[in-house]
CSV table of C-alpha atoms and ligand atoms in Angstrom, one decimal:
chain,number,residue,atom,x,y,z
A,1,MET,CA,0.0,0.0,0.0
A,2,SER,CA,2.7,2.5,0.9
A,3,SER,CA,4.1,2.3,-2.7
A,4,MET,CA,0.9,3.9,-3.9
A,5,PHE,CA,2.1,7.1,-2.1
A,6,ASP,CA,5.8,6.7,-3.0
A,7,LEU,CA,7.0,9.8,-5.0
A,8,SER,CA,10.6,8.5,-5.6
A,9,GLY,CA,12.0,9.8,-8.8
A,10,LYS,CA,9.2,12.4,-9.2
A,11,VAL,CA,9.9,16.1,-9.5
A,12,ALA,CA,7.7,18.5,-7.6
A,13,LEU,CA,7.5,22.3,-8.2
A,14,VAL,CA,6.3,24.2,-5.1
A,15,THR,CA,5.7,28.0,-5.1
A,16,GLY,CA,6.4,30.1,-2.0
A,17,ALA,CA,8.2,27.3,-0.2
A,18,ASN,CA,10.7,29.4,1.9
A,19,THR,CA,8.2,29.5,4.8
A,20,GLY,CA,4.8,28.5,6.1
A,21,LEU,CA,2.5,26.0,4.3
A,22,GLY,CA,4.7,25.9,1.2
A,23,GLN,CA,7.7,24.9,3.2
A,24,GLY,CA,5.7,22.2,5.0
A,25,MET,CA,4.3,20.7,1.8
A,26,ALA,CA,7.8,20.8,0.1
A,27,LEU,CA,9.2,18.8,3.1
A,28,ALA,CA,6.3,16.3,2.9
A,29,LEU,CA,6.8,15.7,-0.8
A,30,ALA,CA,10.5,15.4,-0.2
A,31,GLY,CA,9.8,12.9,2.6
A,32,ALA,CA,7.8,10.8,0.1
A,33,GLY,CA,10.8,10.7,-2.2
A,34,ALA,CA,10.3,13.6,-4.7
A,35,ASN,CA,13.0,16.0,-5.8
A,36,ILE,CA,11.9,19.5,-5.2
A,37,VAL,CA,12.0,22.8,-7.2
A,38,LEU,CA,11.4,25.7,-4.9
A,39,ILE,CA,10.0,28.8,-6.7
A,40,GLY,CA,9.7,32.2,-5.0
A,41,ARG,CA,11.1,35.6,-4.5
A,42,SER,CA,13.0,34.9,-1.2
A,43,GLU,CA,16.0,32.6,-0.9
A,44,PRO,CA,14.6,29.4,0.7
A,45,THR,CA,17.7,28.6,2.7
A,46,GLU,CA,16.1,26.7,5.6
A,47,THR,CA,13.9,24.6,3.2
A,48,LEU,CA,16.9,23.7,1.1
A,49,ILE,CA,18.8,22.5,4.2
A,50,GLU,CA,15.8,20.5,5.5
A,51,ILE,CA,15.2,18.8,2.1
A,52,ALA,CA,18.9,17.8,1.9
A,53,LYS,CA,18.5,16.0,5.3
A,54,LEU,CA,15.7,13.9,3.6
A,55,GLY,CA,18.2,12.5,1.0
A,56,VAL,CA,16.5,14.0,-2.1
A,57,LYS,CA,17.7,16.8,-4.4
A,58,SER,CA,16.4,20.4,-4.6
A,59,HIS,CA,16.8,23.4,-6.8
A,60,SER,CA,15.7,27.0,-6.2
A,61,ILE,CA,14.3,29.4,-8.8
A,62,LEU,CA,14.1,33.0,-7.6
A,63,THR,CA,11.3,34.9,-9.3
A,64,ASP,CA,8.5,37.4,-8.4
A,65,LEU,CA,5.2,35.6,-8.9
A,66,GLY,CA,3.4,39.0,-8.9
A,67,SER,CA,4.0,38.7,-12.6
A,68,ALA,CA,3.3,35.7,-14.9
A,69,ASP,CA,5.9,36.8,-17.5
A,70,ASN,CA,8.4,34.1,-16.6
A,71,VAL,CA,6.2,31.0,-16.2
A,72,ALA,CA,7.4,29.1,-19.3
A,73,GLY,CA,11.0,29.8,-18.2
A,74,ILE,CA,10.3,28.4,-14.7
A,75,VAL,CA,8.9,25.1,-16.1
A,76,ALA,CA,11.8,24.9,-18.6
A,77,GLU,CA,14.4,25.4,-15.9
A,78,ALA,CA,12.9,22.9,-13.6
A,79,ALA,CA,12.6,20.3,-16.4
A,80,ALA,CA,16.2,21.0,-17.6
A,81,THR,CA,17.5,20.6,-14.0
A,82,PHE,CA,15.9,17.3,-13.2
A,83,GLY,CA,15.0,15.9,-16.6
A,84,SER,CA,11.2,16.0,-16.0
A,85,VAL,CA,8.4,17.7,-14.0
A,86,ASP,CA,5.5,15.7,-12.5
A,87,ILE,CA,3.9,17.7,-9.7
A,88,LEU,CA,3.0,21.4,-9.4
A,89,VAL,CA,1.9,22.9,-6.0
A,90,ASN,CA,0.5,26.4,-6.5
A,91,ASN,CA,1.0,27.6,-3.0
A,92,ALA,CA,2.3,31.2,-3.1
A,93,GLY,CA,-0.3,33.7,-2.0
A,94,ILE,CA,-0.9,37.0,-0.3
A,95,ILE,CA,-3.7,38.7,1.6
A,96,LYS,CA,-4.6,42.4,1.9
A,97,ARG,CA,-7.0,43.5,4.7
A,98,ASN,CA,-9.1,46.6,4.3
A,99,GLU,CA,-12.8,47.7,4.4
A,100,ALA,CA,-14.4,46.9,1.0
A,101,ILE,CA,-15.5,50.6,0.8
A,102,GLU,CA,-11.9,51.7,1.1
A,103,PHE,CA,-10.2,49.0,-1.0
A,104,THR,CA,-7.7,50.2,-3.5
A,105,PRO,CA,-6.9,49.0,-7.1
A,106,GLU,CA,-3.4,48.1,-5.8
A,107,GLU,CA,-4.9,45.9,-3.0
A,108,TRP,CA,-7.1,44.2,-5.6
A,109,ASP,CA,-4.6,43.7,-8.3
A,110,SER,CA,-1.6,42.6,-6.2
A,111,VAL,CA,-3.7,39.8,-4.6
A,112,MET,CA,-5.4,38.7,-7.8
A,113,ASN,CA,-2.1,38.6,-9.7
A,114,VAL,CA,-0.3,36.3,-7.2
A,115,ASN,CA,-3.2,34.2,-6.0
A,116,LEU,CA,-5.0,33.7,-9.3
A,117,ARG,CA,-3.4,35.1,-12.5
A,118,THR,CA,0.1,33.6,-12.0
A,119,LEU,CA,-1.5,30.4,-10.6
A,120,PHE,CA,-3.4,30.0,-13.9
A,121,PHE,CA,-0.5,30.8,-16.3
A,122,LEU,CA,2.0,28.7,-14.4
A,123,SER,CA,-0.5,25.8,-14.5
A,124,GLN,CA,-0.9,26.4,-18.2
A,125,ALA,CA,2.8,26.3,-18.8
A,126,PHE,CA,3.2,23.2,-16.7
A,127,ALA,CA,0.3,21.4,-18.5
A,128,ARG,CA,1.6,22.5,-22.0
A,129,HIS,CA,5.0,20.9,-21.1
A,130,LEU,CA,3.3,17.6,-20.0
A,131,VAL,CA,1.1,17.5,-23.1
A,132,ASP,CA,4.1,18.2,-25.4
A,133,GLU,CA,6.1,15.4,-23.6
A,134,LYS,CA,3.1,13.1,-23.5
A,135,LYS,CA,3.5,12.7,-19.8
A,136,THR,CA,0.9,12.7,-16.9
A,137,GLY,CA,1.1,14.9,-13.8
A,138,LYS,CA,-0.5,16.4,-10.8
A,139,ILE,CA,-1.5,20.0,-10.1
A,140,ILE,CA,-2.4,21.0,-6.5
A,141,ASN,CA,-3.8,24.5,-5.9
A,142,ILE,CA,-4.0,26.0,-2.5
A,143,ALA,CA,-7.4,27.3,-1.8
A,144,SER,CA,-8.8,28.6,1.5
A,145,MET,CA,-11.9,28.6,3.8
A,146,LEU,CA,-12.7,31.7,1.8
A,147,THR,CA,-13.2,29.4,-1.3
A,148,PHE,CA,-16.4,28.5,0.6
A,149,GLN,CA,-17.1,31.5,2.8
A,150,GLY,CA,-17.2,35.3,2.3
A,151,GLY,CA,-14.8,36.4,5.0
A,152,ILE,CA,-14.6,40.1,6.0
A,153,ARG,CA,-12.3,42.9,5.1
A,154,VAL,CA,-10.5,40.7,2.5
A,155,PRO,CA,-12.5,41.1,-0.7
A,156,SER,CA,-9.7,40.4,-3.2
A,157,TYR,CA,-8.5,37.4,-1.2
A,158,THR,CA,-12.0,35.9,-1.1
A,159,ALA,CA,-12.5,36.6,-4.8
A,160,SER,CA,-9.1,35.0,-5.7
A,161,LYS,CA,-9.6,31.9,-3.5
A,162,SER,CA,-13.2,31.4,-4.6
A,163,ALA,CA,-11.9,31.6,-8.2
A,164,VAL,CA,-9.2,29.0,-7.4
A,165,GLY,CA,-12.0,26.5,-6.4
A,166,GLY,CA,-13.8,27.1,-9.7
A,167,LEU,CA,-10.6,27.1,-11.8
A,168,THR,CA,-9.5,23.8,-10.2
A,169,LYS,CA,-12.7,22.2,-11.6
A,170,ALA,CA,-12.4,23.9,-15.0
A,171,LEU,CA,-8.8,22.8,-15.5
A,172,ALA,CA,-9.7,19.2,-14.3
A,173,ASN,CA,-12.4,19.1,-16.9
A,174,GLU,CA,-10.0,20.0,-19.7
A,175,TRP,CA,-6.9,18.2,-18.6
A,176,ALA,CA,-8.1,14.9,-17.1
A,177,GLN,CA,-8.0,13.5,-20.7
A,178,HIS,CA,-4.2,14.1,-20.7
A,179,GLY,CA,-3.7,12.3,-17.4
A,180,ILE,CA,-3.3,15.5,-15.5
A,181,ASN,CA,-5.1,15.6,-12.1
A,182,VAL,CA,-6.1,19.1,-11.0
A,183,ASN,CA,-7.2,19.3,-7.3
A,184,ALA,CA,-7.0,21.8,-4.5
A,185,ILE,CA,-6.4,21.8,-0.7
A,186,ALA,CA,-8.3,24.3,1.4
A,187,PRO,CA,-6.4,24.8,4.6
A,188,GLY,CA,-8.3,26.0,7.6
A,189,TYR,CA,-6.7,28.4,10.1
A,190,PHE,CA,-2.9,27.7,10.2
A,191,ALA,CA,-0.3,29.4,12.2
A,192,THR,CA,1.9,31.2,9.6
A,193,ASN,CA,3.0,34.7,8.6
A,194,ASN,CA,-0.3,34.9,6.5
A,195,THR,CA,-2.4,34.8,9.7
A,196,ALA,CA,0.0,36.6,12.1
A,197,ALA,CA,-2.5,39.5,12.4
A,198,LEU,CA,-5.3,37.1,13.4
A,199,GLN,CA,-3.2,35.2,15.9
A,200,ALA,CA,-2.1,38.4,17.5
A,201,ASP,CA,-5.7,39.7,17.9
A,202,GLU,CA,-6.9,38.2,21.2
A,203,LYS,CA,-10.6,38.5,20.4
A,204,ARG,CA,-10.4,37.0,16.8
A,205,ASN,CA,-7.9,34.4,18.0
A,206,SER,CA,-10.4,33.1,20.7
A,207,GLU,CA,-13.4,33.3,18.3
A,208,ILE,CA,-11.5,31.2,15.8
A,209,LEU,CA,-10.4,28.6,18.3
A,210,ARG,CA,-13.9,28.3,19.6
A,211,ARG,CA,-15.1,27.2,16.2
A,212,ILE,CA,-12.4,24.6,15.4
A,213,PRO,CA,-13.5,21.2,16.6
A,214,SER,CA,-9.8,20.1,16.8
A,215,GLU,CA,-9.4,23.0,19.3
A,216,ARG,CA,-6.1,24.3,17.8
A,217,TRP,CA,-4.6,26.2,14.9
A,218,GLY,CA,-3.1,24.0,12.1
A,219,GLU,CA,0.6,23.4,11.7
A,220,PRO,CA,2.2,23.2,8.3
A,221,SER,CA,2.8,19.5,8.8
A,222,ASP,CA,-1.0,19.0,9.1
A,223,LEU,CA,-1.1,19.3,5.2
A,224,SER,CA,1.4,16.5,4.7
A,225,GLY,CA,-1.0,13.6,4.2
A,226,ALA,CA,-3.3,15.6,1.8
A,227,VAL,CA,-0.5,16.9,-0.4
A,228,VAL,CA,1.2,13.6,-0.7
A,229,PHE,CA,-2.1,11.9,-1.5
A,230,LEU,CA,-3.0,14.4,-4.2
A,231,ALA,CA,0.5,14.2,-5.7
A,232,SER,CA,0.6,10.4,-5.8
A,233,ALA,CA,-0.9,7.5,-7.8
A,234,GLY,CA,-3.4,7.1,-4.9
A,235,SER,CA,-5.4,10.0,-6.3
A,236,ASP,CA,-5.3,9.1,-10.0
A,237,TYR,CA,-9.1,9.0,-10.2
A,238,VAL,CA,-9.7,12.2,-8.1
A,239,GLN,CA,-10.4,15.2,-10.2
A,240,GLY,CA,-11.5,18.8,-9.5
A,241,ILE,CA,-12.0,18.6,-5.7
A,242,THR,CA,-11.1,21.1,-3.1
A,243,LEU,CA,-10.2,19.1,0.0
A,244,PRO,CA,-10.6,21.0,3.3
A,245,VAL,CA,-7.9,20.3,5.9
A,246,ASP,CA,-9.4,22.5,8.6
A,247,GLY,CA,-9.7,20.6,12.0
A,248,GLY,CA,-13.5,20.5,11.3
A,249,TRP,CA,-14.0,24.3,10.8
A,250,LEU,CA,-16.5,23.9,7.9
A,251,SER,CA,-18.5,21.2,9.7
A,252,ARG,CA,-19.6,23.7,12.3
B,1,NAP,P1,3.1,32.8,4.2
B,1,NAP,O1,3.8,32.3,5.3
B,1,NAP,O2,2.9,34.3,4.1
B,1,NAP,O3,3.7,32.3,2.8
B,1,NAP,C1,3.4,32.8,1.5
B,1,NAP,C2,4.4,32.4,0.5
B,1,NAP,O4,4.1,33.0,-0.7
B,1,NAP,C3,5.8,32.9,0.9
B,1,NAP,O5,6.7,32.0,0.5
B,1,NAP,C4,5.9,34.2,0.1
B,1,NAP,O6,7.2,34.6,-0.2
B,1,NAP,C5,5.2,33.7,-1.2
B,1,NAP,N1,4.9,34.8,-2.0
B,1,NAP,C6,4.0,35.8,-1.8
B,1,NAP,N2,4.0,36.7,-2.8
B,1,NAP,C7,4.9,36.3,-3.7
B,1,NAP,C8,5.4,36.8,-4.9
B,1,NAP,N3,5.0,38.0,-5.4
B,1,NAP,N4,6.4,36.1,-5.5
B,1,NAP,C9,6.9,35.0,-5.0
B,1,NAP,N5,6.4,34.4,-3.9
B,1,NAP,C10,5.5,35.1,-3.2
B,1,NAP,O7,1.6,32.3,4.1
B,1,NAP,P2,1.1,30.8,4.2
B,1,NAP,O8,0.0,30.8,5.3
B,1,NAP,O9,2.1,29.8,4.3
B,1,NAP,O10,0.3,30.7,2.9
B,1,NAP,C11,0.5,29.8,1.8
B,1,NAP,C12,-0.7,29.7,1.0
B,1,NAP,O11,-1.7,29.1,1.8
B,1,NAP,C13,-1.3,31.0,0.5
B,1,NAP,O12,-1.8,30.8,-0.8
B,1,NAP,C14,-2.4,31.3,1.4
B,1,NAP,O13,-3.4,32.1,0.9
B,1,NAP,C15,-2.9,29.9,1.7
B,1,NAP,N6,-3.7,29.7,3.0
B,1,NAP,C16,-3.1,30.0,4.2
B,1,NAP,C17,-3.9,29.8,5.3
B,1,NAP,C18,-3.4,30.0,6.7
B,1,NAP,O14,-4.2,29.9,7.7
B,1,NAP,N7,-2.1,30.3,6.9
B,1,NAP,C19,-5.2,29.3,5.2
B,1,NAP,C20,-5.7,29.1,4.0
B,1,NAP,C21,-5.0,29.3,2.8
B,1,NAP,P3,7.9,35.7,0.8
B,1,NAP,O15,8.2,35.0,2.1
B,1,NAP,O16,9.0,36.1,0.0
B,1,NAP,O17,6.8,36.8,1.0
């Protein structure tokens, strides 16, 4: 059974893996045997060191994902480095908090560009490569509780993550025929930089904890099982889903 989840010899691209959930998922995929390409704007020093300890290879591509101009170059560099690409985890994301009535075009565009526009065009570049090479692969998008709910004071984040849920289904519908699985993970409330403001706000922190049946914030390693499953042969017939990993938040 464990061979179904074995990623030995596979190559996984993970965006935003210098910290937080991206780092946790990169380490989980490396732990399952994959070589990892880390894509982001900050040097992922700690992640590279931790991956090396797991006995697989890694490569870092430094690029600003606020623009989708370089997506074909990213896929080409990853494929040239390790000879192939198999898995793409679209994790990089940002959030801007402001009243909807005050929200600025910059707060809208910056979030939509990283969370949605680059996610789409990087997925397209990855899928084009697989189709050209007649190879199968896995795309895993990182969604959010705000793929299902409205949130408050985060209109561009909610719009982007709701769109990620829809886009995941749309791409699965088109690319399943090529043996490309497109699925998403919706993390609940995880303790990372992205939620630092919420964790620090005593009132919001206790409101959030009260609603989580597991009675704690998630840790990046809580995504390990879901990401390895969706990256592995174990999910070959799973298409277009957004899998919540939320300690039960959505069940309340
Ligand atoms: P995080 O610690 O802030 O990490 C975000 C990652 O995205 C970092 O590596 C960051 O790089 C990268 N990134 C942001 N803008 C970028 C850009 N323009 N170019 C390249 N890389 C960029 O947050 P996180 O919580 O791990 O979030 C990871 C993903 O999970 C995001 O899509 C987020 O929306 C989603 N998510 C998080 C939670 C949660 O509770 N934490 C819940 C649901 C969904 P830098 O370090 O250089 O900024």
